[in-house]
Amino acid sequence: MHGLMKLGWVGQGGSVAGTGGWFESIGLRPGLFWALVATLAEAGGGILMALGLGGPIGPGLVAADMLVVSVVAHLPKGFWAQNGGWEFPLPLAAAGFAVALLGNGAWSLDSLLGLTYSAELTTYWLALMAIGVVLAIVATKFFAPKTAQKSA
């Protein structure tokens, strides 16, 4: 639900534009596009996952978003969250992936409303999320800021 902060709906988080600027600085270009994608994945995916609505859609969005942020922003900082590492976001990605595969459960709105989803939807949705993850990570490699090399 971190995306709600970027939208200014809760807390005192940043903004979509601010996130876009930061994304530009780490090589996710165009930054505003990726900031909108992340915000929608975090806010929309988080809400759907919390409500247990939409089958694999919400959990898939959360898993993809957290996997990208783990690799792009947190992996270089090591394991521990206190140092900005991947200790926190990667397990969130795993949880989203698990819920997408296993379903929202008996206490979900899906269950309450009698909604069911085909295995094909889960397969195709997770494949689409995987493509998005790869595109985001590849984008950072192509557009990452170049570090100045020292001359000998």
mmCIF file with all atom_site columns, C-alpha atoms in Angstrom, residues 43-150:
data_model
loop_
_atom_site.group_PDB
_atom_site.id
_atom_site.type_symbol
_atom_site.label_atom_id
_atom_site.label_alt_id
_atom_site.label_comp_id
_atom_site.label_asym_id
_atom_site.label_entity_id
_atom_site.label_seq_id
_atom_site.pdbx_PDB_ins_code
_atom_site.Cartn_x
_atom_site.Cartn_y
_atom_site.Cartn_z
_atom_site.occupancy
_atom_site.B_iso_or_equiv
_atom_site.pdbx_formal_charge
_atom_site.auth_seq_id
_atom_site.auth_comp_id
_atom_site.auth_asym_id
_atom_site.auth_atom_id
_atom_site.pdbx_PDB_model_num
ATOM 1   C CA . ALA A 1 43  ? -1.474  0.933   -4.406  1.00 0.00 ? 43  ALA A CA 1
ATOM 2   C CA . GLY A 1 44  ? -3.736  -1.156  -6.637  1.00 0.00 ? 44  GLY A CA 1
ATOM 3   C CA . GLY A 1 45  ? -1.953  -4.450  -6.082  1.00 0.00 ? 45  GLY A CA 1
ATOM 4   C CA . GLY A 1 46  ? -1.753  -3.867  -2.343  1.00 0.00 ? 46  GLY A CA 1
ATOM 5   C CA . ILE A 1 47  ? -5.449  -3.052  -2.043  1.00 0.00 ? 47  ILE A CA 1
ATOM 6   C CA . LEU A 1 48  ? -6.489  -6.050  -4.162  1.00 0.00 ? 48  LEU A CA 1
ATOM 7   C CA . MET A 1 49  ? -4.190  -8.342  -2.189  1.00 0.00 ? 49  MET A CA 1
ATOM 8   C CA . ALA A 1 50  ? -5.377  -7.025  1.185   1.00 0.00 ? 50  ALA A CA 1
ATOM 9   C CA . LEU A 1 51  ? -9.015  -7.510  0.190   1.00 0.00 ? 51  LEU A CA 1
ATOM 10  C CA . GLY A 1 52  ? -8.393  -10.862 -1.464  1.00 0.00 ? 52  GLY A CA 1
ATOM 11  C CA . LEU A 1 53  ? -10.046 -9.672  -4.648  1.00 0.00 ? 53  LEU A CA 1
ATOM 12  C CA . GLY A 1 54  ? -9.080  -10.278 -8.250  1.00 0.00 ? 54  GLY A CA 1
ATOM 13  C CA . GLY A 1 55  ? -7.353  -13.623 -7.924  1.00 0.00 ? 55  GLY A CA 1
ATOM 14  C CA . PRO A 1 56  ? -3.690  -13.424 -8.918  1.00 0.00 ? 56  PRO A CA 1
ATOM 15  C CA . ILE A 1 57  ? -3.818  -9.838  -10.208 1.00 0.00 ? 57  ILE A CA 1
ATOM 16  C CA . GLY A 1 58  ? -3.022  -7.947  -6.985  1.00 0.00 ? 58  GLY A CA 1
ATOM 17  C CA . PRO A 1 59  ? -0.476  -10.406 -5.609  1.00 0.00 ? 59  PRO A CA 1
ATOM 18  C CA . GLY A 1 60  ? 1.205   -10.587 -9.030  1.00 0.00 ? 60  GLY A CA 1
ATOM 19  C CA . LEU A 1 61  ? 1.548   -6.802  -9.130  1.00 0.00 ? 61  LEU A CA 1
ATOM 20  C CA . VAL A 1 62  ? 3.009   -6.754  -5.620  1.00 0.00 ? 62  VAL A CA 1
ATOM 21  C CA . ALA A 1 63  ? 5.431   -9.597  -6.433  1.00 0.00 ? 63  ALA A CA 1
ATOM 22  C CA . ALA A 1 64  ? 6.654   -7.961  -9.641  1.00 0.00 ? 64  ALA A CA 1
ATOM 23  C CA . ASP A 1 65  ? 7.049   -4.520  -8.071  1.00 0.00 ? 65  ASP A CA 1
ATOM 24  C CA . MET A 1 66  ? 8.908   -5.817  -5.029  1.00 0.00 ? 66  MET A CA 1
ATOM 25  C CA . LEU A 1 67  ? 11.176  -8.004  -7.162  1.00 0.00 ? 67  LEU A CA 1
ATOM 26  C CA . VAL A 1 68  ? 12.165  -5.027  -9.324  1.00 0.00 ? 68  VAL A CA 1
ATOM 27  C CA . VAL A 1 69  ? 12.812  -2.777  -6.330  1.00 0.00 ? 69  VAL A CA 1
ATOM 28  C CA . SER A 1 70  ? 14.775  -5.568  -4.612  1.00 0.00 ? 70  SER A CA 1
ATOM 29  C CA . VAL A 1 71  ? 17.105  -6.011  -7.580  1.00 0.00 ? 71  VAL A CA 1
ATOM 30  C CA . VAL A 1 72  ? 17.380  -2.400  -8.733  1.00 0.00 ? 72  VAL A CA 1
ATOM 31  C CA . ALA A 1 73  ? 17.510  -0.462  -5.474  1.00 0.00 ? 73  ALA A CA 1
ATOM 32  C CA . HIS A 1 74  ? 18.170  -2.829  -2.570  1.00 0.00 ? 74  HIS A CA 1
ATOM 33  C CA . LEU A 1 75  ? 20.419  -5.667  -3.787  1.00 0.00 ? 75  LEU A CA 1
ATOM 34  C CA . PRO A 1 76  ? 23.511  -3.448  -4.115  1.00 0.00 ? 76  PRO A CA 1
ATOM 35  C CA . LYS A 1 77  ? 23.113  -2.425  -0.451  1.00 0.00 ? 77  LYS A CA 1
ATOM 36  C CA . GLY A 1 78  ? 23.425  -5.929  0.991   1.00 0.00 ? 78  GLY A CA 1
ATOM 37  C CA . PHE A 1 79  ? 20.955  -7.968  3.019   1.00 0.00 ? 79  PHE A CA 1
ATOM 38  C CA . TRP A 1 80  ? 19.999  -5.890  6.075   1.00 0.00 ? 80  TRP A CA 1
ATOM 39  C CA . ALA A 1 81  ? 17.063  -3.487  5.796   1.00 0.00 ? 81  ALA A CA 1
ATOM 40  C CA . GLN A 1 82  ? 18.702  -1.001  8.169   1.00 0.00 ? 82  GLN A CA 1
ATOM 41  C CA . ASN A 1 83  ? 21.322  -0.425  5.470   1.00 0.00 ? 83  ASN A CA 1
ATOM 42  C CA . GLY A 1 84  ? 18.727  -0.237  2.682   1.00 0.00 ? 84  GLY A CA 1
ATOM 43  C CA . GLY A 1 85  ? 19.187  -3.916  1.782   1.00 0.00 ? 85  GLY A CA 1
ATOM 44  C CA . TRP A 1 86  ? 16.768  -6.467  0.380   1.00 0.00 ? 86  TRP A CA 1
ATOM 45  C CA . GLU A 1 87  ? 15.804  -8.071  3.706   1.00 0.00 ? 87  GLU A CA 1
ATOM 46  C CA . PHE A 1 88  ? 12.301  -6.525  3.601   1.00 0.00 ? 88  PHE A CA 1
ATOM 47  C CA . PRO A 1 89  ? 11.222  -6.189  -0.071  1.00 0.00 ? 89  PRO A CA 1
ATOM 48  C CA . LEU A 1 90  ? 12.301  -9.623  -1.313  1.00 0.00 ? 90  LEU A CA 1
ATOM 49  C CA . PRO A 1 91  ? 10.131  -11.549 1.193   1.00 0.00 ? 91  PRO A CA 1
ATOM 50  C CA . LEU A 1 92  ? 7.225   -9.281  0.175   1.00 0.00 ? 92  LEU A CA 1
ATOM 51  C CA . ALA A 1 93  ? 7.838   -10.353 -3.424  1.00 0.00 ? 93  ALA A CA 1
ATOM 52  C CA . ALA A 1 94  ? 7.865   -14.004 -2.342  1.00 0.00 ? 94  ALA A CA 1
ATOM 53  C CA . ALA A 1 95  ? 4.621   -13.534 -0.404  1.00 0.00 ? 95  ALA A CA 1
ATOM 54  C CA . GLY A 1 96  ? 2.938   -11.921 -3.409  1.00 0.00 ? 96  GLY A CA 1
ATOM 55  C CA . PHE A 1 97  ? 4.110   -14.754 -5.645  1.00 0.00 ? 97  PHE A CA 1
ATOM 56  C CA . ALA A 1 98  ? 2.867   -17.373 -3.162  1.00 0.00 ? 98  ALA A CA 1
ATOM 57  C CA . VAL A 1 99  ? -0.576  -15.777 -2.831  1.00 0.00 ? 99  VAL A CA 1
ATOM 58  C CA . ALA A 1 100 ? -0.817  -15.444 -6.622  1.00 0.00 ? 100 ALA A CA 1
ATOM 59  C CA . LEU A 1 101 ? -0.121  -19.178 -6.980  1.00 0.00 ? 101 LEU A CA 1
ATOM 60  C CA . LEU A 1 102 ? -2.159  -20.444 -4.014  1.00 0.00 ? 102 LEU A CA 1
ATOM 61  C CA . GLY A 1 103 ? -5.123  -18.090 -4.244  1.00 0.00 ? 103 GLY A CA 1
ATOM 62  C CA . ASN A 1 104 ? -6.585  -15.514 -1.907  1.00 0.00 ? 104 ASN A CA 1
ATOM 63  C CA . GLY A 1 105 ? -7.976  -18.010 0.588   1.00 0.00 ? 105 GLY A CA 1
ATOM 64  C CA . ALA A 1 106 ? -11.231 -18.676 2.394   1.00 0.00 ? 106 ALA A CA 1
ATOM 65  C CA . TRP A 1 107 ? -11.427 -15.257 4.105   1.00 0.00 ? 107 TRP A CA 1
ATOM 66  C CA . SER A 1 108 ? -11.091 -13.261 0.896   1.00 0.00 ? 108 SER A CA 1
ATOM 67  C CA . LEU A 1 109 ? -13.661 -11.220 -0.978  1.00 0.00 ? 109 LEU A CA 1
ATOM 68  C CA . ASP A 1 110 ? -13.146 -13.631 -3.868  1.00 0.00 ? 110 ASP A CA 1
ATOM 69  C CA . SER A 1 111 ? -14.362 -16.459 -1.632  1.00 0.00 ? 111 SER A CA 1
ATOM 70  C CA . LEU A 1 112 ? -17.195 -14.411 -0.149  1.00 0.00 ? 112 LEU A CA 1
ATOM 71  C CA . LEU A 1 113 ? -18.416 -13.442 -3.620  1.00 0.00 ? 113 LEU A CA 1
ATOM 72  C CA . GLY A 1 114 ? -17.874 -16.929 -5.053  1.00 0.00 ? 114 GLY A CA 1
ATOM 73  C CA . LEU A 1 115 ? -15.351 -15.702 -7.627  1.00 0.00 ? 115 LEU A CA 1
ATOM 74  C CA . THR A 1 116 ? -13.018 -18.239 -9.193  1.00 0.00 ? 116 THR A CA 1
ATOM 75  C CA . TYR A 1 117 ? -10.182 -17.801 -11.654 1.00 0.00 ? 117 TYR A CA 1
ATOM 76  C CA . SER A 1 118 ? -8.732  -20.206 -14.171 1.00 0.00 ? 118 SER A CA 1
ATOM 77  C CA . ALA A 1 119 ? -5.238  -21.599 -13.846 1.00 0.00 ? 119 ALA A CA 1
ATOM 78  C CA . GLU A 1 120 ? -4.529  -20.059 -17.248 1.00 0.00 ? 120 GLU A CA 1
ATOM 79  C CA . LEU A 1 121 ? -5.176  -16.566 -15.865 1.00 0.00 ? 121 LEU A CA 1
ATOM 80  C CA . THR A 1 122 ? -2.603  -17.147 -13.135 1.00 0.00 ? 122 THR A CA 1
ATOM 81  C CA . THR A 1 123 ? -0.078  -18.524 -15.628 1.00 0.00 ? 123 THR A CA 1
ATOM 82  C CA . TYR A 1 124 ? -0.531  -15.723 -18.150 1.00 0.00 ? 124 TYR A CA 1
ATOM 83  C CA . TRP A 1 125 ? -0.650  -12.993 -15.504 1.00 0.00 ? 125 TRP A CA 1
ATOM 84  C CA . LEU A 1 126 ? 2.546   -14.171 -13.805 1.00 0.00 ? 126 LEU A CA 1
ATOM 85  C CA . ALA A 1 127 ? 4.224   -14.486 -17.219 1.00 0.00 ? 127 ALA A CA 1
ATOM 86  C CA . LEU A 1 128 ? 3.211   -10.901 -17.995 1.00 0.00 ? 128 LEU A CA 1
ATOM 87  C CA . MET A 1 129 ? 4.564   -9.764  -14.618 1.00 0.00 ? 129 MET A CA 1
ATOM 88  C CA . ALA A 1 130 ? 7.839   -11.616 -15.304 1.00 0.00 ? 130 ALA A CA 1
ATOM 89  C CA . ILE A 1 131 ? 8.172   -9.815  -18.647 1.00 0.00 ? 131 ILE A CA 1
ATOM 90  C CA . GLY A 1 132 ? 7.637   -6.499  -16.864 1.00 0.00 ? 132 GLY A CA 1
ATOM 91  C CA . VAL A 1 133 ? 10.298  -7.344  -14.283 1.00 0.00 ? 133 VAL A CA 1
ATOM 92  C CA . VAL A 1 134 ? 12.806  -8.226  -16.999 1.00 0.00 ? 134 VAL A CA 1
ATOM 93  C CA . LEU A 1 135 ? 12.022  -5.042  -18.951 1.00 0.00 ? 135 LEU A CA 1
ATOM 94  C CA . ALA A 1 136 ? 12.448  -2.864  -15.867 1.00 0.00 ? 136 ALA A CA 1
ATOM 95  C CA . ILE A 1 137 ? 15.748  -4.465  -14.880 1.00 0.00 ? 137 ILE A CA 1
ATOM 96  C CA . VAL A 1 138 ? 17.077  -4.334  -18.455 1.00 0.00 ? 138 VAL A CA 1
ATOM 97  C CA . ALA A 1 139 ? 16.022  -0.666  -18.688 1.00 0.00 ? 139 ALA A CA 1
ATOM 98  C CA . THR A 1 140 ? 18.174  0.174   -15.680 1.00 0.00 ? 140 THR A CA 1
ATOM 99  C CA . LYS A 1 141 ? 21.173  -1.496  -17.284 1.00 0.00 ? 141 LYS A CA 1
ATOM 100 C CA . PHE A 1 142 ? 20.771  0.490   -20.526 1.00 0.00 ? 142 PHE A CA 1
ATOM 101 C CA . PHE A 1 143 ? 20.009  3.826   -18.901 1.00 0.00 ? 143 PHE A CA 1
ATOM 102 C CA . ALA A 1 144 ? 21.983  3.618   -15.653 1.00 0.00 ? 144 ALA A CA 1
ATOM 103 C CA . PRO A 1 145 ? 24.097  6.683   -14.930 1.00 0.00 ? 145 PRO A CA 1
ATOM 104 C CA . LYS A 1 146 ? 27.666  6.187   -16.050 1.00 0.00 ? 146 LYS A CA 1
ATOM 105 C CA . THR A 1 147 ? 30.257  6.423   -13.309 1.00 0.00 ? 147 THR A CA 1
ATOM 106 C CA . ALA A 1 148 ? 33.313  8.517   -14.040 1.00 0.00 ? 148 ALA A CA 1
ATOM 107 C CA . GLN A 1 149 ? 36.397  6.400   -14.567 1.00 0.00 ? 149 GLN A CA 1
ATOM 108 C CA . LYS A 1 150 ? 39.656  7.506   -13.016 1.00 0.00 ? 150 LYS A CA 1
#
